[in-house]
Coordinates of C-alpha atoms in Angstrom, one line a residue:
Chain A
X1 CA -6.0 54.0 -3.2
X2 CA -3.1 51.8 -2.7
X3 CA -4.9 50.0 0.1
X4 CA -7.8 49.2 -2.3
X5 CA -5.5 47.9 -5.1
X6 CA -3.6 45.8 -2.5
X7 CA -6.7 44.2 -1.2
X8 CA -7.9 43.6 -4.8
X9 CA -4.6 41.9 -5.5
X10 CA -5.1 39.8 -2.4
X11 CA -8.6 38.8 -3.5
X12 CA -7.4 37.9 -7.0
X13 CA -4.6 35.9 -5.6
X14 CA -7.0 34.2 -3.2
X15 CA -9.3 33.3 -6.1
X16 CA -6.4 32.1 -8.2
X17 CA -5.3 29.9 -5.2
X18 CA -8.7 28.3 -4.9
X19 CA -9.0 27.8 -8.6
X20 CA -5.6 25.9 -8.5
X21 CA -6.7 23.8 -5.6
X22 CA -10.1 23.1 -7.3
X23 CA -8.5 22.2 -10.6
X24 CA -6.0 19.8 -9.0
X25 CA -8.7 18.2 -6.9
X26 CA -10.8 17.7 -10.1
X27 CA -7.8 16.2 -11.8
X28 CA -7.5 13.6 -9.1
X29 CA -11.2 13.0 -8.6
X30 CA -12.5 12.8 -12.3
X31 CA -10.8 9.5 -13.3
X32 CA -12.4 7.9 -10.2
X33 CA -15.9 8.9 -10.9
X34 CA -16.4 6.0 -13.3
X35 CA -15.6 3.6 -10.4
X36 CA -18.6 4.8 -8.5
X37 CA -21.1 5.3 -11.3
X38 CA -20.5 2.4 -13.8
X39 CA -21.1 -0.5 -11.3
X40 CA -24.7 0.9 -10.7
X41 CA -25.5 1.6 -14.3
X42 CA -27.8 -0.7 -16.2
X43 CA -25.7 -0.5 -19.3
X44 CA -22.3 0.7 -18.3
X45 CA -20.1 2.2 -20.9
X46 CA -16.8 4.2 -20.7
X47 CA -18.7 7.4 -19.9
X48 CA -19.6 8.8 -16.5
X49 CA -23.4 9.2 -16.3
X50 CA -25.8 9.5 -13.5
X51 CA -26.6 5.8 -13.2
X52 CA -30.2 4.5 -13.5
X53 CA -29.5 2.8 -10.2
X54 CA -29.4 -1.0 -10.3
X55 CA -27.7 -3.7 -8.4
X56 CA -28.0 -6.2 -11.3
X57 CA -24.3 -6.0 -12.0
X58 CA -23.5 -7.3 -8.6
X59 CA -25.9 -10.2 -9.1
X60 CA -24.3 -11.2 -12.4
X61 CA -20.9 -10.8 -10.8
X62 CA -21.7 -13.5 -8.3
X63 CA -22.7 -15.7 -11.2
X64 CA -19.4 -15.3 -13.0
X65 CA -17.3 -18.4 -12.4
X66 CA -14.0 -16.5 -12.1
X67 CA -14.8 -13.3 -10.2
X68 CA -15.5 -14.3 -6.6
X69 CA -13.0 -17.2 -6.6
X70 CA -10.3 -14.8 -7.7
X71 CA -11.0 -12.5 -4.8
X72 CA -10.7 -15.6 -2.5
X73 CA -7.4 -16.4 -4.2
X74 CA -6.2 -12.9 -3.5
X75 CA -7.2 -13.2 0.1
X76 CA -5.4 -16.5 0.5
X77 CA -2.3 -15.2 -1.2
X78 CA -2.2 -12.0 0.9
X79 CA -2.8 -13.7 4.2
X80 CA -0.2 -16.4 3.7
X81 CA 2.4 -14.0 2.5
X82 CA 1.6 -11.7 5.4
X83 CA 1.9 -14.5 7.9
X84 CA 5.2 -15.7 6.7
X85 CA 6.6 -12.2 6.3
X86 CA 5.5 -11.0 9.8
X87 CA 6.8 -14.2 11.5
X88 CA 10.2 -14.2 9.8
X89 CA 10.6 -10.5 10.0
X90 CA 9.6 -10.3 13.7
X91 CA 12.2 -13.0 14.7
X92 CA 14.9 -11.4 12.6
X93 CA 14.2 -7.9 13.7
X94 CA 14.2 -8.9 17.4
X95 CA 17.5 -10.7 17.2
X96 CA 19.0 -7.8 15.2
X97 CA 17.7 -5.3 17.6
X98 CA 19.0 -7.0 20.8
X99 CA 22.1 -8.9 19.9
X100 CA 25.3 -7.4 18.5
X101 CA 25.8 -9.7 15.5
X102 CA 29.0 -8.7 13.7
X103 CA 28.3 -6.6 10.6
X104 CA 24.7 -5.9 11.7
X105 CA 24.4 -2.3 10.5
X106 CA 26.0 -3.2 7.2
X107 CA 23.6 -6.1 6.8
X108 CA 20.5 -3.9 7.5
X109 CA 21.5 -1.3 4.9
X110 CA 22.4 -4.1 2.4
X111 CA 18.9 -5.5 2.9
X112 CA 17.3 -2.2 2.3
X113 CA 19.4 -1.7 -0.7
X114 CA 18.6 -5.1 -2.1
X115 CA 14.9 -4.7 -1.7
X116 CA 14.8 -1.5 -3.7
X117 CA 17.2 -2.7 -6.4
X118 CA 15.8 -6.2 -7.0
X119 CA 12.3 -5.4 -7.9
X120 CA 9.8 -7.8 -9.5
X121 CA 10.0 -5.9 -12.8
X122 CA 13.8 -5.9 -13.0
X123 CA 14.1 -9.5 -11.9
X124 CA 11.1 -11.1 -13.6
X125 CA 13.1 -13.2 -16.0
X126 CA 15.3 -14.9 -13.5
X127 CA 12.4 -15.2 -11.0
X128 CA 10.5 -17.0 -13.7
X129 CA 13.5 -19.2 -14.4
X130 CA 14.1 -20.0 -10.8
X131 CA 10.5 -21.0 -10.2
X132 CA 10.6 -23.1 -13.4
X133 CA 13.7 -24.9 -12.2
X134 CA 12.4 -25.5 -8.7
X135 CA 9.1 -26.8 -10.2
X136 CA 7.2 -24.1 -8.3
X137 CA 5.4 -22.6 -11.3
X138 CA 1.7 -22.5 -10.9
X139 CA 2.0 -23.3 -7.2
X140 CA 0.7 -21.1 -4.4
X141 CA 3.8 -21.8 -2.3
X142 CA 6.0 -20.5 -5.1
X143 CA 4.2 -17.2 -5.4
X144 CA 4.0 -16.8 -1.7
X145 CA 7.8 -17.4 -1.2
X146 CA 8.7 -15.0 -4.0
X147 CA 6.5 -12.2 -2.6
X148 CA 7.8 -12.8 0.9
X149 CA 11.4 -12.6 -0.3
X150 CA 10.6 -9.2 -1.8
X151 CA 8.8 -7.8 1.3
X152 CA 11.1 -9.1 4.0
X153 CA 14.0 -6.6 3.9
X154 CA 11.7 -3.6 4.4
X155 CA 9.6 -5.4 7.0
X156 CA 12.7 -6.3 9.0
X157 CA 14.0 -2.7 8.7
X158 CA 10.7 -1.2 9.9
X159 CA 10.1 -3.7 12.7
X160 CA 13.7 -3.3 14.0
X161 CA 12.9 0.4 14.4
X162 CA 9.9 -0.4 16.6
X163 CA 11.9 -3.0 18.6
X164 CA 14.7 -0.5 19.1
X165 CA 12.2 1.9 20.6
X166 CA 11.1 -0.6 23.3
X167 CA 12.8 -0.3 26.7
X168 CA 15.0 -3.3 27.5
X169 CA 14.0 -3.2 31.2
X170 CA 10.8 -5.0 30.3
X171 CA 12.7 -8.0 29.1
X172 CA 15.1 -7.9 32.0
X173 CA 12.3 -8.0 34.5
X174 CA 10.6 -10.8 32.6
X175 CA 13.9 -12.8 32.8
X176 CA 14.2 -12.2 36.5
X177 CA 11.0 -14.2 36.8
X178 CA 12.6 -17.0 34.8
X179 CA 11.0 -16.4 31.3
X180 CA 12.9 -18.0 28.4
X181 CA 13.8 -16.1 25.2
X182 CA 10.8 -17.3 23.3
X183 CA 8.5 -16.5 26.2
X184 CA 10.0 -13.1 26.5
X185 CA 9.5 -12.6 22.8
X186 CA 5.9 -13.9 22.8
X187 CA 4.6 -12.3 26.1
X188 CA 6.7 -9.2 26.4
X189 CA 8.2 -8.0 23.1
X190 CA 5.5 -8.8 20.6
X191 CA 2.6 -7.2 22.6
X192 CA 4.7 -4.1 23.0
X193 CA 5.4 -3.7 19.3
X194 CA 1.9 -4.4 18.2
X195 CA 1.6 -1.1 16.2
X196 CA 4.7 -2.2 14.2
X197 CA 3.3 -5.7 13.6
X198 CA 0.0 -4.3 12.5
X199 CA 1.7 -1.8 10.2
X200 CA 3.7 -4.6 8.6
X201 CA 0.8 -6.9 8.4
X202 CA -1.5 -4.4 6.6
X203 CA 1.4 -3.2 4.4
X204 CA 2.1 -6.8 3.3
X205 CA -1.5 -7.5 2.6
X206 CA -2.0 -4.3 0.6
X207 CA 1.2 -5.0 -1.4
X208 CA 0.2 -8.6 -2.3
X209 CA -3.5 -7.7 -2.9
X210 CA -2.4 -5.2 -5.5
X211 CA 0.4 -7.1 -7.1
X212 CA -0.2 -8.0 -10.7
X213 CA 3.1 -9.0 -12.1
X214 CA 4.2 -12.0 -9.9
X215 CA 0.9 -14.0 -10.1
X216 CA 0.6 -13.1 -13.8
X217 CA 4.1 -14.4 -14.4
X218 CA 4.1 -17.5 -12.1
X219 CA 0.6 -18.9 -12.3
X220 CA -0.4 -20.8 -15.4
X221 CA -3.9 -21.9 -14.6
X222 CA -6.6 -19.2 -14.9
X223 CA -8.5 -20.5 -11.9
X224 CA -5.6 -19.9 -9.6
X225 CA -5.2 -16.3 -10.5
X226 CA -5.9 -13.6 -8.0
X227 CA -8.2 -10.6 -8.6
X228 CA -5.4 -8.4 -10.0
X229 CA -5.0 -10.7 -13.0
X230 CA -8.6 -11.8 -13.4
X231 CA -9.7 -8.2 -13.7
X232 CA -7.9 -8.3 -17.1
X233 CA -9.8 -11.3 -18.4
X234 CA -13.3 -10.0 -18.4
X235 CA -14.1 -9.9 -22.1
X236 CA -17.4 -10.6 -23.9
X237 CA -17.5 -13.2 -26.6
X238 CA -17.2 -10.5 -29.2
X239 CA -13.8 -9.6 -27.7
X240 CA -15.1 -6.3 -26.1
X241 CA -14.3 -5.6 -22.5
X242 CA -17.3 -6.5 -20.3
X243 CA -17.6 -3.2 -18.6
X244 CA -20.4 -4.2 -16.2
X245 CA -18.3 -6.9 -14.8
X246 CA -15.0 -4.9 -14.9
X247 CA -16.4 -1.9 -13.1
X248 CA -18.4 -3.9 -10.5
X249 CA -15.4 -6.2 -9.8
X250 CA -13.0 -3.2 -9.6
X251 CA -15.2 -1.6 -6.9
X252 CA -15.4 -4.8 -4.8
X253 CA -11.7 -5.4 -5.2
X254 CA -10.7 -1.9 -4.2
X255 CA -12.9 -1.6 -1.1
X256 CA -10.7 -3.8 1.2
X257 CA -7.5 -1.8 0.4
X258 CA -9.2 1.5 1.1
X259 CA -10.6 0.2 4.4
X260 CA -7.2 -1.2 5.5
X261 CA -5.6 2.1 4.6
X262 CA -8.1 4.0 6.7
X263 CA -7.6 1.6 9.6
X264 CA -3.9 2.1 9.6
X265 CA -3.9 5.9 9.1
X266 CA -6.6 6.4 11.8
X267 CA -5.0 4.1 14.3
X268 CA -1.3 4.8 13.8
X269 CA -1.0 7.9 11.7
X270 CA 0.8 8.2 8.4
X271 CA 4.4 7.6 8.9
X272 CA 7.5 7.3 6.7
X273 CA 9.7 4.3 7.3
X274 CA 12.8 4.6 5.2
X275 CA 10.7 5.3 2.1
X276 CA 8.5 2.3 2.3
X277 CA 5.2 2.8 0.7
X278 CA 3.1 2.0 3.8
Chain B
X1 CA 25.0 -15.1 6.1
X2 CA 24.0 -17.4 8.9
X3 CA 25.0 -20.9 8.5
X4 CA 22.3 -22.4 10.7
X5 CA 19.1 -22.9 8.8
X6 CA 17.1 -24.9 11.3
X7 CA 13.9 -23.4 12.8
X8 CA 14.2 -21.8 16.2
X9 CA 13.5 -24.3 18.9
X10 CA 11.9 -23.7 22.2
X11 CA 14.8 -24.3 24.5
X12 CA 14.9 -23.7 28.3
X13 CA 16.3 -20.4 29.3
X14 CA 20.0 -20.8 29.5
X15 CA 21.7 -17.7 31.0
X16 CA 25.0 -16.9 29.4
X17 CA 26.5 -14.4 31.8
X18 CA 29.2 -13.4 29.4
X19 CA 26.8 -12.1 26.8
X20 CA 24.5 -10.6 29.4
X21 CA 26.0 -7.1 29.5
X22 CA 25.1 -6.3 25.9
X23 CA 22.2 -8.6 25.6
X24 CA 19.3 -7.7 27.9
X25 CA 17.0 -10.2 26.1
X26 CA 19.2 -13.2 27.0
X27 CA 19.1 -14.4 23.5
X28 CA 22.7 -15.2 23.0
X29 CA 24.5 -14.9 19.7
X30 CA 23.8 -18.4 18.6
X31 CA 20.0 -18.2 19.1
X32 CA 20.0 -14.8 17.6
X33 CA 21.5 -16.3 14.5
X34 CA 18.8 -18.9 14.5
X35 CA 16.1 -16.2 14.7
X36 CA 17.7 -14.3 11.8
X37 CA 18.2 -17.4 9.6
X38 CA 14.7 -18.0 8.2
X39 CA 14.4 -14.5 7.0
X40 CA 17.9 -14.4 5.5
X41 CA 17.4 -17.8 3.8
X42 CA 14.2 -16.6 2.2
X43 CA 15.8 -13.3 1.1
X44 CA 18.9 -15.2 -0.2
X45 CA 16.9 -17.7 -2.3
X46 CA 14.0 -15.7 -3.6
X47 CA 15.6 -12.2 -3.9
X48 CA 19.3 -12.4 -4.2
X49 CA 19.7 -15.6 -6.2
X50 CA 17.4 -14.3 -9.0
X51 CA 19.5 -11.2 -9.3
X52 CA 22.7 -13.3 -9.5
X53 CA 21.1 -15.6 -11.9
X54 CA 20.5 -12.7 -14.3
X55 CA 24.2 -12.4 -14.7
X56 CA 24.4 -16.0 -15.9
X57 CA 21.2 -16.0 -18.0
X58 CA 22.3 -12.9 -19.8
X59 CA 25.4 -14.9 -21.0
X60 CA 23.3 -17.6 -22.6
X61 CA 21.0 -17.9 -25.6
X62 CA 18.2 -19.3 -23.4
X63 CA 14.8 -19.6 -25.0
X64 CA 11.5 -21.0 -23.6
X65 CA 11.0 -23.6 -26.4
X66 CA 13.0 -25.3 -29.1
X67 CA 16.6 -26.5 -29.1
X68 CA 18.0 -23.7 -26.9
X69 CA 15.5 -24.5 -24.2
X70 CA 16.9 -28.0 -23.6
X71 CA 20.6 -27.0 -24.1
X72 CA 21.2 -23.3 -23.6
X73 CA 24.6 -22.3 -24.8
X74 CA 26.8 -19.8 -23.3
X75 CA 27.1 -17.0 -25.9
X76 CA 29.3 -14.8 -23.8
X77 CA 28.6 -11.1 -24.0
X78 CA 26.7 -11.3 -27.3
X79 CA 23.4 -10.5 -25.6
X80 CA 24.9 -7.4 -23.9
X81 CA 26.5 -6.1 -27.1
X82 CA 23.4 -6.7 -29.2
X83 CA 21.2 -5.1 -26.5
X84 CA 23.4 -2.1 -26.4
X85 CA 23.2 -1.8 -30.2
X86 CA 19.5 -2.7 -30.4
X87 CA 17.4 0.3 -31.6
X88 CA 14.3 -1.1 -29.9
X89 CA 16.1 -1.2 -26.6
X90 CA 17.4 2.3 -27.2
X91 CA 13.8 3.5 -27.8
X92 CA 12.5 1.7 -24.7
X93 CA 15.3 3.2 -22.6
X94 CA 14.6 6.7 -24.0
X95 CA 10.9 6.4 -23.4
X96 CA 11.6 5.2 -19.8
X97 CA 13.8 8.2 -19.2
X98 CA 11.1 10.5 -20.5
X99 CA 8.5 8.7 -18.4
X100 CA 10.6 8.9 -15.2
X101 CA 11.7 12.5 -15.8
X102 CA 8.4 13.8 -16.9
X103 CA 6.1 12.1 -14.5
X104 CA 8.2 11.7 -11.4
X105 CA 11.2 14.1 -11.3
X106 CA 9.1 17.0 -12.7
X107 CA 5.5 16.1 -12.3
X108 CA 5.1 14.3 -9.0
X109 CA 7.7 16.4 -7.3
X110 CA 6.3 19.8 -8.4
X111 CA 2.7 18.9 -8.0
X112 CA 3.3 17.2 -4.7
X113 CA 5.2 20.2 -3.4
X114 CA 2.6 22.7 -4.7
X115 CA -0.2 20.7 -2.9
X116 CA 1.7 20.4 0.3
X117 CA 2.6 24.1 0.3
X118 CA -0.9 25.3 -0.6
X119 CA -2.8 23.0 1.7
X120 CA -1.0 24.5 4.8
X121 CA -3.1 27.6 4.5
X122 CA -6.6 26.2 3.8
X123 CA -9.3 25.2 6.2
X124 CA -8.9 21.8 7.8
X125 CA -11.8 20.1 6.1
X126 CA -10.6 21.3 2.7
X127 CA -7.2 20.0 3.4
X128 CA -8.5 16.6 4.6
X129 CA -10.8 16.3 1.6
X130 CA -8.1 17.2 -1.0
X131 CA -5.6 14.9 0.6
X132 CA -8.1 12.0 0.7
X133 CA -8.8 12.3 -3.0
X134 CA -5.1 12.4 -3.9
X135 CA -4.4 9.5 -1.5
X136 CA -7.1 7.3 -3.0
X137 CA -5.5 7.6 -6.4
X138 CA -2.3 6.2 -4.8
X139 CA -3.8 3.3 -2.8
X140 CA -6.1 1.8 -5.4
X141 CA -4.8 -1.4 -6.9
X142 CA -2.8 -1.0 -10.1
X143 CA -5.2 -3.2 -12.1
X144 CA -8.1 -1.0 -11.1
X145 CA -6.4 2.4 -11.9
X146 CA -5.5 0.9 -15.3
X147 CA -9.2 0.5 -16.2
X148 CA -10.0 3.9 -14.7
X149 CA -7.6 5.5 -17.1
X150 CA -8.6 3.4 -20.0
X151 CA -12.2 4.6 -19.4
X152 CA -11.1 8.2 -18.6
X153 CA -9.2 8.7 -21.9
X154 CA -11.5 6.5 -24.1
X155 CA -12.1 8.0 -27.5
X156 CA -15.8 7.3 -27.5
X157 CA -17.5 8.5 -24.3
X158 CA -14.4 8.9 -22.1
X159 CA -14.8 11.6 -19.5
X160 CA -11.9 13.7 -20.7
X161 CA -13.2 14.0 -24.2
X162 CA -16.6 14.9 -22.8
X163 CA -15.1 17.7 -20.8
X164 CA -12.9 19.0 -23.5
X165 CA -15.6 18.6 -26.2
X166 CA -13.2 16.6 -28.3
X167 CA -15.2 13.4 -29.0
X168 CA -13.1 10.8 -30.9
X169 CA -9.7 11.9 -29.7
X170 CA -7.9 8.7 -29.0
X171 CA -5.3 9.8 -26.4
X172 CA -3.9 6.4 -25.7
X173 CA -3.3 5.8 -29.4
X174 CA -2.2 9.3 -30.5
X175 CA -0.1 10.3 -27.4
X176 CA 0.7 7.2 -25.5
X177 CA 3.7 8.5 -23.7
X178 CA 2.1 11.9 -22.8
X179 CA -0.9 10.0 -21.5
X180 CA 1.2 7.7 -19.4
X181 CA 3.1 10.6 -17.9
X182 CA -0.1 12.4 -16.9
X183 CA -1.5 9.1 -15.6
X184 CA 1.6 8.5 -13.4
X185 CA 1.5 12.0 -12.0
X186 CA -2.1 11.3 -11.0
X187 CA -1.1 7.9 -9.6
X188 CA 2.0 8.8 -7.5
X189 CA 1.7 12.5 -6.4
X190 CA 0.3 11.5 -3.0
X191 CA 3.6 10.2 -1.8
X192 CA 5.4 13.5 -2.6
X193 CA 2.6 15.5 -1.1
X194 CA 2.7 13.6 2.2
X195 CA 6.5 13.7 2.3
X196 CA 6.7 17.4 1.6
X197 CA 3.8 18.1 4.1
X198 CA 5.9 16.4 6.8
X199 CA 9.0 18.2 5.7
X200 CA 7.3 21.6 5.6
X201 CA 5.9 21.1 9.1
X202 CA 9.5 20.8 10.3
X203 CA 10.6 24.2 8.9
X204 CA 10.9 26.5 11.9
X205 CA 8.1 29.0 11.8
X206 CA 10.3 31.6 13.3
X207 CA 12.5 31.6 10.2
X208 CA 9.5 32.1 7.9
X209 CA 8.2 34.8 10.2
X210 CA 11.6 36.6 10.1
X211 CA 11.6 36.4 6.3
X212 CA 8.1 37.7 6.1
X213 CA 8.9 40.6 8.5
X214 CA 11.9 41.4 6.3
X215 CA 9.4 41.9 3.5
X216 CA 10.2 38.7 1.5
X217 CA 7.5 37.7 -0.9
X218 CA 6.0 34.2 -1.0
X219 CA 8.4 33.2 -3.7
X220 CA 11.4 34.6 -1.9
X221 CA 10.4 32.8 1.3
X222 CA 10.2 29.6 -0.7
X223 CA 13.5 30.1 -2.3
X224 CA 15.5 31.5 0.6
X225 CA 14.0 29.7 3.6
X226 CA 11.9 26.7 2.7
X227 CA 13.8 25.0 -0.1
X228 CA 17.2 25.2 1.6
X229 CA 15.9 23.6 4.8
X230 CA 14.1 20.7 3.0
X231 CA 16.7 20.0 0.4
X232 CA 17.4 16.6 1.9
X233 CA 13.8 15.7 1.6
X234 CA 13.6 16.8 -2.0
X235 CA 16.6 14.6 -2.8
X236 CA 15.2 11.6 -1.0
X237 CA 11.8 12.0 -2.6
X238 CA 13.2 12.4 -6.1
X239 CA 15.3 9.3 -5.8
X240 CA 12.4 7.2 -4.4
X241 CA 9.7 8.2 -6.9
X242 CA 12.2 7.8 -9.7
X243 CA 13.0 4.3 -8.6
X244 CA 9.4 3.4 -8.3
X245 CA 8.4 4.9 -11.6
X246 CA 11.3 3.3 -13.3
X247 CA 10.1 -0.1 -12.0
X248 CA 6.4 0.4 -12.5
X249 CA 4.6 -2.3 -14.5
X250 CA 1.2 -0.6 -14.6
X251 CA 1.8 0.8 -18.2
X252 CA 1.5 -2.7 -19.4
X253 CA -1.9 -3.0 -17.8
X254 CA -3.1 0.1 -19.7
X255 CA -1.5 0.0 -23.1
X256 CA 0.4 -3.4 -23.3
X257 CA 3.1 -1.4 -25.1
X258 CA 0.7 -0.5 -27.9
X259 CA 0.5 1.1 -30.5
X260 CA 3.4 -0.9 -32.0
X261 CA 5.7 -0.6 -29.0
X262 CA 5.3 3.2 -28.8
X263 CA 4.4 3.0 -25.1
X264 CA 6.8 0.1 -24.2
X265 CA 8.8 1.4 -21.2
X266 CA 11.6 -0.8 -20.1
X267 CA 9.6 -3.1 -17.8
X268 CA 7.1 -3.7 -20.5
X269 CA 9.8 -4.2 -23.1
X270 CA 11.5 -6.8 -20.9
X271 CA 8.3 -8.7 -20.4
X272 CA 7.4 -8.6 -24.1
X273 CA 10.9 -9.8 -25.1
X274 CA 11.1 -12.5 -22.4
X275 CA 7.7 -14.2 -22.5
X276 CA 5.7 -13.6 -25.6
X277 CA 9.0 -13.1 -27.4
X278 CA 10.6 -16.1 -25.7
X279 CA 14.1 -14.5 -25.8
X280 CA 15.0 -15.1 -22.2
X281 CA 18.8 -14.6 -22.6
X282 CA 18.4 -11.3 -24.4
X283 CA 15.7 -10.1 -21.9
X284 CA 18.1 -11.1 -19.0
X285 CA 20.8 -8.9 -20.4
X286 CA 18.3 -6.0 -20.4
X287 CA 17.2 -6.9 -16.9
X288 CA 20.8 -6.7 -15.7
X289 CA 21.1 -3.2 -17.2
X290 CA 17.9 -2.3 -15.3
X291 CA 19.2 -3.8 -12.1
X292 CA 22.3 -1.7 -12.5
X293 CA 20.3 1.5 -12.9
X294 CA 18.3 0.6 -9.8
X295 CA 21.5 0.0 -8.0
X296 CA 22.8 3.5 -8.8
X297 CA 19.6 5.1 -7.7
X298 CA 19.4 3.0 -4.5
X299 CA 23.0 3.6 -3.6
X300 CA 22.4 7.3 -3.8
X301 CA 19.3 6.9 -1.7
X302 CA 21.0 4.9 1.0
X303 CA 23.8 7.4 1.0
X304 CA 21.5 10.2 1.6
X305 CA 19.7 8.2 4.3
X306 CA 22.9 7.4 6.2
X307 CA 24.1 11.0 6.1
X308 CA 20.8 12.4 7.4
X309 CA 19.4 10.1 10.1
X310 CA 15.6 10.4 10.2

């Protein structure tokens, strides 16, 4: 008897467990359905319906004067910020990993502290003021430098971790053959920390690709805006959101991020680096 | 702070025997400083300087246009005292605390842990599928998830109303903060889930086994074995997700602070005050308060991190 009630209880618990997992999964999946149905719907609304499959929305997207150029702007912004961040961070991380500069550990923790304290939202007013004063408003270089400044501390912190993990004997043997410091860095160190560089590069691109506030704040001309900002400007002449354009553009704009994330997690696994969203 | 600001130059290898012992790379202290300089310079100008500038701006009556734009006057601590007395600021701060506490400290923490705990015992493909769905919510760009949630909670035709059979319920209008909290749980739980999954895999199975053999129920195992051994992770996680939620600007993309400021969390309030409102001095004073709150959270985080080397 007690065996039967026990197993009944186990069954009930098992069912309850799967109901919980199912409900939670539904909670996460349901808001995303619109992103996969609306772009293929002939007359997309806010509802999720089985679409009367059409690719017309993608055709009209290519005809929109802002849509594709803003994706290009996003790519330019992301790649430049990534390039500056990775270069500056790799140089700094290498030096900090190999040479005892006085106060190094304190500096590293200070950097980590700064990057989490001085966020774009908390510092938007002075950042706007600074760029206004430097006459860098509405210029790509201004946005790139501000974004780089925000990403660098975490990038240095993570890359130094990778560099610390690399045996010093590699560099010693390269030096025995007469390689200079920059040669050692370029031919020995950087190839060895490639996973770290790739992580930082993808992380930087994803951060910039998704960033709304900084371009929104620092660009004045609509044609310079990246996709994150342009996505909020698709309205019909009647002032209603143009849902065909919004949903289709959202899908196109999201795909690169998802692909990059898959690439990193497949290749290098999901890791935590001092709480950086990587 | 390095004094040298020149770019690193390709110099021939000069061996400095004195530095060699501690310096396998043969960089030397001077070249090391040159390597660090570009990064530090960028951080100093575009990250640290703005934070310091907040201090000054908050003391002025700076505005974007008009007389005060050309000649901002130092008004001393007037901005700070009026911010601290301002009921709108109080409301925004209260909403932000509710937002952080409800969606991060409670919501993401509990749901993230529940997911990590339950997904240990399901089949591999179920686990991969559920984790993937939760992760996608986290990695999609903010501008996209804003539209997804506008559509999801739309009063006419939104998916939620279709499921609940409550057509016409305008969630973003009637319950803006509740909706934002649910939204942010959806948005950010992935991080807590992954962090707790990693933490749980480090709990020694032998301890759990011992507890199970001693007849401890699932809850007792959680309370007596699991929670104590991942306490550090819970603290780290809570601090990080609080910090991120506190600084999240996505609410602006969904509600723009509407209706009538009822969903204006602190970042949105600062933006609305500074740019459309053109009160830069006042907004700077609030920014400084926000920076100080960030500082407290981040100091606690770094403190935890230093005590418990990963």
